[in-house]
Coordinates of C-alpha atoms and ligand atoms in Angstrom, one line a residue:
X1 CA 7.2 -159.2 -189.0
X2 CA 7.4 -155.6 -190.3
X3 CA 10.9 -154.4 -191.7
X4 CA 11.0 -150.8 -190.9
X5 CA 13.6 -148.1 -192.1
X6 CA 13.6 -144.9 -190.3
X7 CA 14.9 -142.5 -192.7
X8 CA 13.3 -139.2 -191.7
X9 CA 15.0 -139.7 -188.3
X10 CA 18.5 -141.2 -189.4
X11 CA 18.6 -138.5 -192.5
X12 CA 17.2 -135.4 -191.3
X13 CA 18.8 -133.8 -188.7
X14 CA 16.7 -133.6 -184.9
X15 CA 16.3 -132.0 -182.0
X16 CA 18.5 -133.4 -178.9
X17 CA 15.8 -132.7 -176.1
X18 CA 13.5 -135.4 -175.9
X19 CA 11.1 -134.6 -173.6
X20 CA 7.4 -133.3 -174.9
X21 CA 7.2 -129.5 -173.5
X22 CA 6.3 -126.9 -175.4
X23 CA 9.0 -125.0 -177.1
X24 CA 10.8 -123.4 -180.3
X25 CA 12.9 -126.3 -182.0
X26 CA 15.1 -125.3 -184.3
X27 CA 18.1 -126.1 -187.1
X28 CA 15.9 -129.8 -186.5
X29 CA 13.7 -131.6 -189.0
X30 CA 12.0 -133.8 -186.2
X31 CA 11.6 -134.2 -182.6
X32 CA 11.7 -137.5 -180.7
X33 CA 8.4 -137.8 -178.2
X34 CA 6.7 -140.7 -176.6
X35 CA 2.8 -141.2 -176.6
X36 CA 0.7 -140.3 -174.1
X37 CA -0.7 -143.6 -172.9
X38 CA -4.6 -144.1 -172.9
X39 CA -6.5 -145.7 -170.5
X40 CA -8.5 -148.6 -172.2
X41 CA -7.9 -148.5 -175.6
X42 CA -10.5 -150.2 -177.9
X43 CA -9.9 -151.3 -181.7
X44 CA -13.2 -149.9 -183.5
X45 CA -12.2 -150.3 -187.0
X46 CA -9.6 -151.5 -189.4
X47 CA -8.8 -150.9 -193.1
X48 CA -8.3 -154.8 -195.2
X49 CA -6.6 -152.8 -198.1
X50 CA -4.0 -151.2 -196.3
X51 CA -3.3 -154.4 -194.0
X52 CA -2.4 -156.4 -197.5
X53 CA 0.0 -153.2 -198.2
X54 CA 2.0 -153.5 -194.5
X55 CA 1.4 -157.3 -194.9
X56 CA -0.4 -157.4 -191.5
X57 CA -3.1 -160.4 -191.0
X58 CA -7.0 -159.6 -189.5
X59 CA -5.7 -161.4 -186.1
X60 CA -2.3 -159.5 -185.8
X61 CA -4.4 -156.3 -185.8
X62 CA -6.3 -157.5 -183.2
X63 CA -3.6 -158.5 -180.9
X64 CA -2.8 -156.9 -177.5
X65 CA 0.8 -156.1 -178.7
X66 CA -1.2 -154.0 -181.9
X67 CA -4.2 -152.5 -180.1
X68 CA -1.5 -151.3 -178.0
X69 CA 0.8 -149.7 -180.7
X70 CA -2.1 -148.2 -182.5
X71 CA -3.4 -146.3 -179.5
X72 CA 0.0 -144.8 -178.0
X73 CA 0.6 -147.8 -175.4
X74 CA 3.0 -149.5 -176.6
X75 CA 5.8 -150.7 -179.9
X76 CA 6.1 -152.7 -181.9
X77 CA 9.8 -153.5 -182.6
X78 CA 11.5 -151.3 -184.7
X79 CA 9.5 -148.3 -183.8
X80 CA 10.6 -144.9 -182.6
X81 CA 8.1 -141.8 -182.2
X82 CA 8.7 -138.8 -183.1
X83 CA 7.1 -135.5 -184.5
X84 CA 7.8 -133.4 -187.3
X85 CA 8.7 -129.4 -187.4
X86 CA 6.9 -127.4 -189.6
X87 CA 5.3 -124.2 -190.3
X88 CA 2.7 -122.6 -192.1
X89 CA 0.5 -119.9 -194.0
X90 CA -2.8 -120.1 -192.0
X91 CA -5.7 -118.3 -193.6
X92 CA -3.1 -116.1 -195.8
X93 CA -0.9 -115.3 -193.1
X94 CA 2.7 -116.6 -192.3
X95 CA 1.8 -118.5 -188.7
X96 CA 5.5 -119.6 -188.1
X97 CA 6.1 -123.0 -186.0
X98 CA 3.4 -125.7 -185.9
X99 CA 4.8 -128.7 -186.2
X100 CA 2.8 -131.9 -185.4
X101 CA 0.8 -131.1 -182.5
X102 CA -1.1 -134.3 -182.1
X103 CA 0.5 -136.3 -184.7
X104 CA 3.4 -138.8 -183.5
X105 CA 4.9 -141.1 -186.5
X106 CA 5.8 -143.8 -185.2
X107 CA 8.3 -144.9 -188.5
X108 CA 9.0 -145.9 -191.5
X109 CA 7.3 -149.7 -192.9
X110 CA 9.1 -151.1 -196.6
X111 CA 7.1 -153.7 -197.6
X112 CA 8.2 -157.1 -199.2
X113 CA 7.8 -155.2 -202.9
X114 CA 9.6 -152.3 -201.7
X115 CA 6.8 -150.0 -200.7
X116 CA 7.7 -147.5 -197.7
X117 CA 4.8 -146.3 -195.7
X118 CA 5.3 -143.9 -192.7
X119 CA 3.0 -144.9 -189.6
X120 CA 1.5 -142.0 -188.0
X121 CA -1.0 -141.7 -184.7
X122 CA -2.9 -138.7 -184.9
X123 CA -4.4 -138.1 -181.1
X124 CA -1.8 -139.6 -178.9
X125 CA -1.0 -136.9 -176.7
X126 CA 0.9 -134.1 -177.1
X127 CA 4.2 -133.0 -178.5
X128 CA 6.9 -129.9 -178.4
X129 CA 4.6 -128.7 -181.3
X130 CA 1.1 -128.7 -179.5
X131 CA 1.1 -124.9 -178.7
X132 CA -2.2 -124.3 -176.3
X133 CA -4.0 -127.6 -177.2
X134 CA -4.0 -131.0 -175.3
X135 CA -2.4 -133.5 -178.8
X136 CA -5.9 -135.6 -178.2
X137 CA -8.2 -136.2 -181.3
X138 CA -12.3 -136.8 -180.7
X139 CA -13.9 -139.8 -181.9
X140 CA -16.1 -137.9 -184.3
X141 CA -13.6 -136.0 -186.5
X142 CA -11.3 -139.5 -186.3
X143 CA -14.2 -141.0 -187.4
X144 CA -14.1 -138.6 -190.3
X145 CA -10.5 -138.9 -191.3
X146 CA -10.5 -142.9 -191.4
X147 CA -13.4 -143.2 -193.5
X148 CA -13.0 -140.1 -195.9
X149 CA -9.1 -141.6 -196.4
X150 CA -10.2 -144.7 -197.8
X151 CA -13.0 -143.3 -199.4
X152 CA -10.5 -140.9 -201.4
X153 CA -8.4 -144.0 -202.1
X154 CA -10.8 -146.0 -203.3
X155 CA -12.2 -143.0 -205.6
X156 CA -8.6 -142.8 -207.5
X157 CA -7.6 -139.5 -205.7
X158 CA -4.5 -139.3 -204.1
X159 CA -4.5 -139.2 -200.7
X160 CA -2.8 -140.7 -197.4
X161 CA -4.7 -143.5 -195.8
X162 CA -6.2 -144.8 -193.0
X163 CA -5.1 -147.9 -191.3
X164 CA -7.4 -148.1 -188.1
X165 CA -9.4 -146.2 -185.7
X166 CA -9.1 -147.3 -182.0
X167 CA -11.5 -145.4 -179.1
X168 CA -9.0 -144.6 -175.9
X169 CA -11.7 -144.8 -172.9
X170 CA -10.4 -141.6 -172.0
X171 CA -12.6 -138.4 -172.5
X172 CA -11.5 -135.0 -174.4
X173 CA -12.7 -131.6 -174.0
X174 CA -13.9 -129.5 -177.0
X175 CA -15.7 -126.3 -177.5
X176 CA -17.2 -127.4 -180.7
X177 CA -18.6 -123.9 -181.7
X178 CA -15.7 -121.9 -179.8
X179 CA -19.4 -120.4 -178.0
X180 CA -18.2 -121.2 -174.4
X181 CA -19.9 -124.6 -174.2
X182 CA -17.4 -127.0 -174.0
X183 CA -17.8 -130.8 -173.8
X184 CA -16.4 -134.1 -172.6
X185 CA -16.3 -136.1 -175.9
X186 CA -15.4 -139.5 -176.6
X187 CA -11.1 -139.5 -177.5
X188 CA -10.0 -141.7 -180.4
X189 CA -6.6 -142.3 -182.0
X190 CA -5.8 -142.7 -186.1
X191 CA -3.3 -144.4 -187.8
X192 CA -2.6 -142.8 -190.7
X193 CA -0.1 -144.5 -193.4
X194 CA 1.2 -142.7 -196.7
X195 CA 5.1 -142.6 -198.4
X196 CA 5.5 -139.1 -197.0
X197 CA 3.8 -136.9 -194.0
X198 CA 5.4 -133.9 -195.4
X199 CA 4.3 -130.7 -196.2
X200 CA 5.0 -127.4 -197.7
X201 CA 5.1 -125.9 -194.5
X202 CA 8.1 -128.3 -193.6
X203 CA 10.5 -125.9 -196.5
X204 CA 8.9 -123.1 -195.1
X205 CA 9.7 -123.1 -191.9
X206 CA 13.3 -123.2 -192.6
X207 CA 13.3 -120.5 -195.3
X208 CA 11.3 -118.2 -192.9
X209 CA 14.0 -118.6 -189.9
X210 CA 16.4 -118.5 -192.8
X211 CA 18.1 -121.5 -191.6
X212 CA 19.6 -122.5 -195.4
X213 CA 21.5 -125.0 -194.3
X214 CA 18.4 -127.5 -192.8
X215 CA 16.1 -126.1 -195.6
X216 CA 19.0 -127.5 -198.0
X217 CA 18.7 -131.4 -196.3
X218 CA 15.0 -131.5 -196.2
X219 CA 14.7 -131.3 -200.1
X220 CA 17.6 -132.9 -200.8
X221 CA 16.4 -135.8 -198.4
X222 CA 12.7 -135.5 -200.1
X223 CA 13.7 -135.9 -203.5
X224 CA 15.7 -138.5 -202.9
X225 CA 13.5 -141.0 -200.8
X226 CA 10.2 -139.5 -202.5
X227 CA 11.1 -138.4 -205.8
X228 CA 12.8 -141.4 -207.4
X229 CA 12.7 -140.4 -210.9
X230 CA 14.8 -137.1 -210.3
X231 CA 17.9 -139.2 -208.9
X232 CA 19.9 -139.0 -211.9
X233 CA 18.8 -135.4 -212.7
X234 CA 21.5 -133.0 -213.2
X235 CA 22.1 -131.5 -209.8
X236 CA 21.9 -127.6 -211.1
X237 CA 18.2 -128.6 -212.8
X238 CA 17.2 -131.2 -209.9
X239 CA 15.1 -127.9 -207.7
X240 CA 13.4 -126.4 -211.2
X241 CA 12.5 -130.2 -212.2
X242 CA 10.8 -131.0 -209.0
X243 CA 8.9 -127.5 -208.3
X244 CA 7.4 -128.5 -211.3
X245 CA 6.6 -131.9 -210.3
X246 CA 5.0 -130.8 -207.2
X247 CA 3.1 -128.1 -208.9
X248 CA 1.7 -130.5 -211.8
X249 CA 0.8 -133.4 -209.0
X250 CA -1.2 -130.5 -206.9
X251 CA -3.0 -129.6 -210.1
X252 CA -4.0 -133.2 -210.6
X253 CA -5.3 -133.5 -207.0
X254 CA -7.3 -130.5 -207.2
X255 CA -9.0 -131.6 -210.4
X256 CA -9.8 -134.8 -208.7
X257 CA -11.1 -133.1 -206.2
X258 CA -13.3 -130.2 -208.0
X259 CA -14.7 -133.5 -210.1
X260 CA -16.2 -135.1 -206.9
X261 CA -17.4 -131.9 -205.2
X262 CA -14.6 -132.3 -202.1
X263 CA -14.3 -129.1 -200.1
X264 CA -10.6 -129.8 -197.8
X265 CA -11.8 -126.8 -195.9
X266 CA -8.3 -126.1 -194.4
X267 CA -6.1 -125.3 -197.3
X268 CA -3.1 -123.9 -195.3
X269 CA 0.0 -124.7 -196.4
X270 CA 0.8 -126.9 -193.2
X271 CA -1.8 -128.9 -194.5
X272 CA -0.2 -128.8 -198.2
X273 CA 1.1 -132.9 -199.2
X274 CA 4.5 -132.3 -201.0
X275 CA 3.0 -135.3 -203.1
X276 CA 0.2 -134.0 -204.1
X277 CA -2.0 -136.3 -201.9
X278 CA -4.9 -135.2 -199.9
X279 CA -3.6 -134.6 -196.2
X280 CA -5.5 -133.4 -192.9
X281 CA -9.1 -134.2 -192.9
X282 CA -10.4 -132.0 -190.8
X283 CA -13.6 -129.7 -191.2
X284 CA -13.9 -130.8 -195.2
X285 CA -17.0 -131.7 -196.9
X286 CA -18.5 -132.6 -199.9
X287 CA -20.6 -131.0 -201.8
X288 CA -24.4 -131.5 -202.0
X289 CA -26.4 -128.8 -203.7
X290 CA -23.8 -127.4 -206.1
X291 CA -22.5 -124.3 -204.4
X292 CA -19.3 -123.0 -205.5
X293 CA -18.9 -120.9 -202.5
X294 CA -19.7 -123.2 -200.3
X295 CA -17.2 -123.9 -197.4
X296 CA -17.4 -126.6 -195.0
X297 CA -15.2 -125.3 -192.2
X298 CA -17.3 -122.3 -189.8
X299 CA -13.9 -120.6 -189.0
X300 CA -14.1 -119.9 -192.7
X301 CA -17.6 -118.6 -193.1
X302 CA -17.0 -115.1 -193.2
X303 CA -14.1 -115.0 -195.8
X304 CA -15.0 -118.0 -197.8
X305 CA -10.8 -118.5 -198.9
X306 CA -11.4 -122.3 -198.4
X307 CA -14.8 -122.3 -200.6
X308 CA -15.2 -125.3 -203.2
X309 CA -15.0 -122.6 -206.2
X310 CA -11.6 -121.2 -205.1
X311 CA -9.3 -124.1 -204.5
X312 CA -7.8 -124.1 -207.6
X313 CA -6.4 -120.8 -207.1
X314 CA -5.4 -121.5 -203.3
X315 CA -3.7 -124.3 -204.3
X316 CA -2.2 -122.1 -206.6
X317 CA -1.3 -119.4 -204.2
X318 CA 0.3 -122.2 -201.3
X319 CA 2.6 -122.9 -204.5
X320 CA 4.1 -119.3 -204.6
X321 CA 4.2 -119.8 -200.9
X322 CA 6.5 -122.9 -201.2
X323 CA 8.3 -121.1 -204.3
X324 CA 9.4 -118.4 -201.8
X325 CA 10.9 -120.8 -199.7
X326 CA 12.9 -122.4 -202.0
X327 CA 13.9 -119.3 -203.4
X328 CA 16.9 -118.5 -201.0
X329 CA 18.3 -122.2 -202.1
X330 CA 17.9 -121.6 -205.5
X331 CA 17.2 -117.6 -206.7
X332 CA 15.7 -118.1 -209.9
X333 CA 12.8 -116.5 -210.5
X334 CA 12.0 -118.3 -214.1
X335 CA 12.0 -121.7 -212.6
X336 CA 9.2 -120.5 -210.0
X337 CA 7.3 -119.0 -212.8
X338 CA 7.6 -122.1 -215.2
X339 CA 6.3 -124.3 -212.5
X340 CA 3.3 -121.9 -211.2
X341 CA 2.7 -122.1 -215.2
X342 CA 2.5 -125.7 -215.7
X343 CA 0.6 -125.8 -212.8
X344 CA -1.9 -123.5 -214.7
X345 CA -1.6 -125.3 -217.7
X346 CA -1.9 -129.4 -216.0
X347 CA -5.4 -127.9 -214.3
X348 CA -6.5 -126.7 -217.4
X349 CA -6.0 -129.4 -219.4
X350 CA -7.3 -132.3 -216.5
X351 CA -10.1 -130.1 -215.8
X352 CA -11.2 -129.9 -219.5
X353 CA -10.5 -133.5 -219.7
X354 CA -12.8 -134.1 -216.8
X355 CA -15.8 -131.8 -217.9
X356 CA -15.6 -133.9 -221.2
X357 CA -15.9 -137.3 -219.6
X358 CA -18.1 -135.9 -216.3
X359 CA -20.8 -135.0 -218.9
X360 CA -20.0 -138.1 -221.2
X361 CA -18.0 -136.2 -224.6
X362 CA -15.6 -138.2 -226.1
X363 CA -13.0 -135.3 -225.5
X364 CA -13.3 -131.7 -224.9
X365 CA -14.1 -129.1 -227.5
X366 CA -14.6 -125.4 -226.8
X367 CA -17.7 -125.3 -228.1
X368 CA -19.2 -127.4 -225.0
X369 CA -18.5 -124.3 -222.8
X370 CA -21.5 -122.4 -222.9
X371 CA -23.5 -125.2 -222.3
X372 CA -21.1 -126.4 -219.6
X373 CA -21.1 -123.2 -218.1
X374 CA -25.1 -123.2 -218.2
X375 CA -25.2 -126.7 -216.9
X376 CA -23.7 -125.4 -213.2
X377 CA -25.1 -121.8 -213.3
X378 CA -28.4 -123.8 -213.6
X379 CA -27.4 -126.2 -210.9
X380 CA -25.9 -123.4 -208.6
X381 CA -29.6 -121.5 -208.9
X382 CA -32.2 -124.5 -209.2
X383 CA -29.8 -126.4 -206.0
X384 CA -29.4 -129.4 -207.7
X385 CA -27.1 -132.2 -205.8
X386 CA -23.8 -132.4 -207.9
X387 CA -23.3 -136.2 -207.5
X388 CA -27.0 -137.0 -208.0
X389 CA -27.1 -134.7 -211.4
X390 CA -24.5 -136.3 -212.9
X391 CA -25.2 -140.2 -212.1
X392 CA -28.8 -139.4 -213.5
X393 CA -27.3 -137.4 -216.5
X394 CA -26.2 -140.8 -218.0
X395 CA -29.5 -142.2 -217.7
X396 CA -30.6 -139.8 -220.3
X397 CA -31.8 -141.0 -223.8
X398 CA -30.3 -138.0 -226.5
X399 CA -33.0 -139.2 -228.6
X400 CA -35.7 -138.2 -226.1
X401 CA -34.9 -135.9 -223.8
X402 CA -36.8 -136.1 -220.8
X403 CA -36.3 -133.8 -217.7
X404 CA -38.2 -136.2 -215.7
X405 CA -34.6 -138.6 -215.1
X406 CA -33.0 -135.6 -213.8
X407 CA -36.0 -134.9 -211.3
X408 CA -34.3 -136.8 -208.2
X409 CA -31.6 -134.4 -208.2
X410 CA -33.6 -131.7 -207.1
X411 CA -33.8 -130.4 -203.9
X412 CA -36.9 -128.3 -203.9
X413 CA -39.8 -129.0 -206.2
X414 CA -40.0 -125.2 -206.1
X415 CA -36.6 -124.4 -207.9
X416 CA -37.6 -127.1 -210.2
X417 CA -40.7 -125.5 -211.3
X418 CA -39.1 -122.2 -211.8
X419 CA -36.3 -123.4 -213.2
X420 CA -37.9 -126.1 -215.7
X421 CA -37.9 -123.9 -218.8
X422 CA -34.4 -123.5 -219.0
X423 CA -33.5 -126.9 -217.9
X424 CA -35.7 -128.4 -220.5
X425 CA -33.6 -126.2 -222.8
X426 CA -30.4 -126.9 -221.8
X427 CA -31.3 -130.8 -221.9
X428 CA -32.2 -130.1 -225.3
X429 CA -28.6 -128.5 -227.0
X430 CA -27.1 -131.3 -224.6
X431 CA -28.7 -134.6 -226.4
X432 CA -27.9 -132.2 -229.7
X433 CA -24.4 -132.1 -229.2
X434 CA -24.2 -135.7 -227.8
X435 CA -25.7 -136.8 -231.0
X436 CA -23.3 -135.0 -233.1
X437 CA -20.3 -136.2 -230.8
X438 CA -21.4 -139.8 -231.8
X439 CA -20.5 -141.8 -229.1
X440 CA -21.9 -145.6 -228.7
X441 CA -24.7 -144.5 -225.7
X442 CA -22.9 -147.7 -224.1
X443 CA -19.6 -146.4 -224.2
X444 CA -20.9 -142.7 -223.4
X445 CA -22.8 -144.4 -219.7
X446 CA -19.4 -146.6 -219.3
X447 CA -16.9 -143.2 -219.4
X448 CA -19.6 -140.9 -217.2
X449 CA -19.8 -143.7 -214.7
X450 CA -16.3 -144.0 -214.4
X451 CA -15.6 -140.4 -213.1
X452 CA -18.8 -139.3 -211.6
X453 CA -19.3 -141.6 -208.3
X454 CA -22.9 -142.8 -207.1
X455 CA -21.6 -143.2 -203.5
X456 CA -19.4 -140.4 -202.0
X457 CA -18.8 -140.3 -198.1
X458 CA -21.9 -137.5 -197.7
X459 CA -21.8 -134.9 -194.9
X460 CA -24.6 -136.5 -193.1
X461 CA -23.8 -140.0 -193.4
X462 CA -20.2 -139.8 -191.9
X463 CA -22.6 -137.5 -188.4
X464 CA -24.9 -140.9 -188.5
X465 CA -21.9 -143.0 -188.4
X466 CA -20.1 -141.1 -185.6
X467 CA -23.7 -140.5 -183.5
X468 CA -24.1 -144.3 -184.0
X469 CA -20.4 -144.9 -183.0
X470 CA -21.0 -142.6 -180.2
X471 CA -23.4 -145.2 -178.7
X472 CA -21.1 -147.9 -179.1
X473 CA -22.0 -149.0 -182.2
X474 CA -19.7 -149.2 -185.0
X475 CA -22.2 -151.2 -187.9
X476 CA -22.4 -147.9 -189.7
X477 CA -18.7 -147.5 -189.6
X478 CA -18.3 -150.8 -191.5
X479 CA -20.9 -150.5 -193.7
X480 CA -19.6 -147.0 -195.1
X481 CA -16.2 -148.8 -195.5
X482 CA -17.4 -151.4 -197.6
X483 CA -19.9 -149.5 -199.7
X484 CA -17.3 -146.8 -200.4
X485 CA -14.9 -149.7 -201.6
X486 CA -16.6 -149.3 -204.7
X487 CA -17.9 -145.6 -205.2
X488 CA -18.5 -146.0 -209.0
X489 CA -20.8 -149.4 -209.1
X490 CA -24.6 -149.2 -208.3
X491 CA -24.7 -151.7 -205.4
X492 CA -28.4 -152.8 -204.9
X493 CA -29.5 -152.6 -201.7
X494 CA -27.3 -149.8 -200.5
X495 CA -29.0 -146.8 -202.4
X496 CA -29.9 -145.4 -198.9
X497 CA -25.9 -144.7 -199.2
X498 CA -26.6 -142.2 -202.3
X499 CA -29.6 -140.5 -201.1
X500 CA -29.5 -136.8 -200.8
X501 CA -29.3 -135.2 -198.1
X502 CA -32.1 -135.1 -195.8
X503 CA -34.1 -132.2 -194.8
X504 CA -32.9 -132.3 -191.0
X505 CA -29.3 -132.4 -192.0
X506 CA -29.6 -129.2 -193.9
X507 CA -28.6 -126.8 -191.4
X508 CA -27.3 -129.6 -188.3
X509 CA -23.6 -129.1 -187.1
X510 CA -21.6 -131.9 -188.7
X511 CA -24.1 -132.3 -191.4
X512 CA -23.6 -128.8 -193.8
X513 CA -21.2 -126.9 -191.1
X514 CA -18.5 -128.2 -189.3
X515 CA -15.8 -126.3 -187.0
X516 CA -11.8 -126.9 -186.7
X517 CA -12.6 -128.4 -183.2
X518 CA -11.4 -131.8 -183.7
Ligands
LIG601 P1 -4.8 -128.0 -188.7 O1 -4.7 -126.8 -189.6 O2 -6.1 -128.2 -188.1 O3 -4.3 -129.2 -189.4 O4 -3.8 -127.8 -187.5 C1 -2.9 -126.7 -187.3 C2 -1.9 -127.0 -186.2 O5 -2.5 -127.2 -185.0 C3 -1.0 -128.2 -186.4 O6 0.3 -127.9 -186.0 C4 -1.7 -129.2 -185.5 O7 -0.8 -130.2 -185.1 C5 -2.1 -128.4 -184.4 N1 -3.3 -129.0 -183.6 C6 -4.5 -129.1 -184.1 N2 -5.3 -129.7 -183.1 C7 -4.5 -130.0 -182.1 C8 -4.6 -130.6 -180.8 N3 -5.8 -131.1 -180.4 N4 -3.5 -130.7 -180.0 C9 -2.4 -130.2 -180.4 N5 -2.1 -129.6 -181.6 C10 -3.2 -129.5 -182.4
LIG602 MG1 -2.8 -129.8 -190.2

């Protein structure tokens, strides 16, 4: 029996209209709005870490009463839908309401240790916030979001989380390429789970409509049932103290995810976690051939903002963006400035921390930063695979160099050839300073290993998981959720998991490209 406590709805203030047309909502934090029921709803897929967290068995999952709840059918007692208001800075530019178009929480789970999870459906029809679109989600990119959130989890990046993945029966239209050729594709639902569905865009909205008053309960209401540890805080220091909270947790998430080679693709500030956690999988990726201006999503082709090399500073700029808001509650510029600033300073010092360990230094030192630098130029030219490079860089003796163990990192024996020379020579000042760092080789495999993953959730095996799910079979689906249980641990007989990318998937929609059609 789940105990849930729906705080967002019996804090926050909401909207009295309840039906689900389209519209402005406003001085409201939330909007009440029932699914859209789905025709023959069918369980695909289920995550066993986040049923021990709600404290749900295998069989309850797969009741009637569940299935049911999970696809938009039904409740389960205690639950109430609704969808959030919020805003947003799309591509640079203030967008003004979103909202959740085609999410619908359905509340608020606390667990027997305490542990508050908000359910969410993402697909189940649409809401007062689904401007020109139909609320539905495709089985393909819900295919994506379940297994890249517990993927993330599992590699020790924040993130929200996956609880299952149910097909509806029912079919949705999508333009995939916006090139007039639109599709009937299979419809799926999500149920999402983390502490908080919030978002930057949730301060900003109230700030841009300059509605002080609502902007005032939804931080007062966020720190206190999401930041804990600033309950006690003097009330004049409590904004300042948890700018800078925010701003140091998004610096950790970015270095988590600039150390695995994750792209989000959709860095708007709607899509902008409050705590720091990776939110709105969408048209991300991860990174193959090291590319630092390589962006996942097509909208974002052309002007490359959402680009692997760049989200640092994004996440950076969707700070300011959030500062601004807060600014009218609070209009002190230093406190803005100090938080941007530690935001600068906790990148800087994870990042350095990571570099050291990704290429297997005890700590960083300065000096490692030509050669660091070399290292990805080299990479960047000679299209070497980011997580293959580094899982094979820990194979290497420093008191024999040999290029050789790097060789299956290497897309084109061409680039390798031309590129060989200064490999060989940047291998060589690498074993030279790993000597001098001194490291037991053990212990210098052990740390590498521990932040630079053999099995990450690769472009083209999520499209042979959906293409096989597409067919009605869902083995892949299962198998991807296992072997990314344990990203960091070679698992014999499931290297086919950490192959590179194949030649066919080089330049196939879903494989290197993907659109915001989802
Ligand atoms: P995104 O940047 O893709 O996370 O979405 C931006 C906005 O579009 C959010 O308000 C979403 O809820 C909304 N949205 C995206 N897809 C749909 C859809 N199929 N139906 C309704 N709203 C959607
Ligand atoms: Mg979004």
């Amino acid at each position: 029996m789940l105990t849930f406590d729906n705080k967002f709805l019996q804090e926050l203030p909401g909207d009295p209209e309840t039906t689900n047309q389209l519209r402005q909502v406003f001085h409201a934090c939330w909007s009440r709005v029932m699914p859209t029921p789905v025709s023959a709803p069918r369980l695909l897929a289920w995550s066993r870490e986040m049923l021990e967290e709600l404290e749900l068995s295998e069989q309850e999952i797969q009741s009637p009463d569940w299935v049911n709840a999970l696809a938009g059918n039904g409740f389960i007692p205690g639950m109430e839908p609704y969808a959030m208001c919020y805003g947003g800075h799309q591509f640079g530019h203030w967008a003004g309401q979103l909202g959740d178009g085609r999410a619908i929480s359905l509340g608020e789970v606390v667990n027997s240790r305490g542990r508050r999870w908000e359910l969410q459906l993402k697909g189940a029809g649409v809401t007062p916030y689904s401007r020109m679109a139909d609320g539905r989600a495709v089985l393909r990119s819900s295919v994506r979001e379940f297994l890249c959130s517990e993927a993330m989890h599992h590699l020790g990046i924040p993130t929200t989380r996956a609880l299952s993945l149910v097909q509806t029966g029912d079919f949705v239209i999508r333009d995939m390429f916006y090139n007039g050729n639109p599709q009937a594709e299979k419809g799926a639902i999500v149920c999402r789970v983390s502490p908080s569905f919030v978002r930057f865009g949730n301060f900003e909205i109230f700030s841009m409509r300059e509605d002080r008053e609502t902007l005032q309960a939804m931080v007062d209401f966020t720190i206190d049932r999401d930041f804990p540890e600033l309950r006690d805080y003097p009330e004049e220091e409590r904004v300042a103290e948890w700018f800078a909270i925010v701003c140091a947790r998004t610096a950790r998430l970015i270095a988590h995810w600039m150390r695995v080679g994750f792209v989000h693709g959709v860095m708007n500030t709607d899509n902008m976690s409050i705590l720091g956690l990776t939110i709105d999988y969408g048209p991300y990726g991860w990174v193959d051939n090291f590319d630092p201006g390589w962006t996942p999503n097509t909208t974002d082709a052309a002007g490359r903002r959402y680009c692997f090399g760049r989200q640092p500073d994004i996440a950076r700029w969707n700070l300011e963006r959030l500062a601004q808001a807060l600014y009218s509650l609070k209009p002190e510029r230093e406190i803005y400035d100090e938080g941007l600033m530690l935001y600068d300073q906790v990148y800087n010092k994870e990042w350095a921390g990571i570099l050291a360990a990704k290429f297997g230094f005890s700590g960083w030192r300065d000096e490692y930063e030509p050669l660091v630098n070399e290292a990805f130029d080299l990479m960047y030219h000679a299209e070497v695979d980011m997580t293959e490079f580094f899982r094979k860089l820990a194979e290497v003796d420093v008191e024999t160099p040999a290029l050789a163990i790097l060789q299956s990192a290497f897309y084109s024996p061409a680039l390798l050839d031309t590129f060989k020379p200064r490999f060989e020579q940047w291998l060589k000042r690498y074993c030279q300073l790993t000597q001098a760092d001194g490291r037991e080789p053990a212990e210098r495999v052990a740390t590498m290993n521990r932040v630079n993953p053999r099995y990450v959730l690769r472009n083209y095996l999520a499209q042979q998981a959906i293409d096989l799910a597409d067919t009605g079979d869902t083995s892949m689906i299962d198998e991807l959720l296992e072997v990314l249980r344990k990203p960091y641990e070679e698992q014999p007989g499931k290297e086919r998991f950490a192959a590179l990318r194949p030649d066919w998937a080089r330049h196939k929609a879903g494989c290197s490209m993907l659109s915001c059609s989802s």
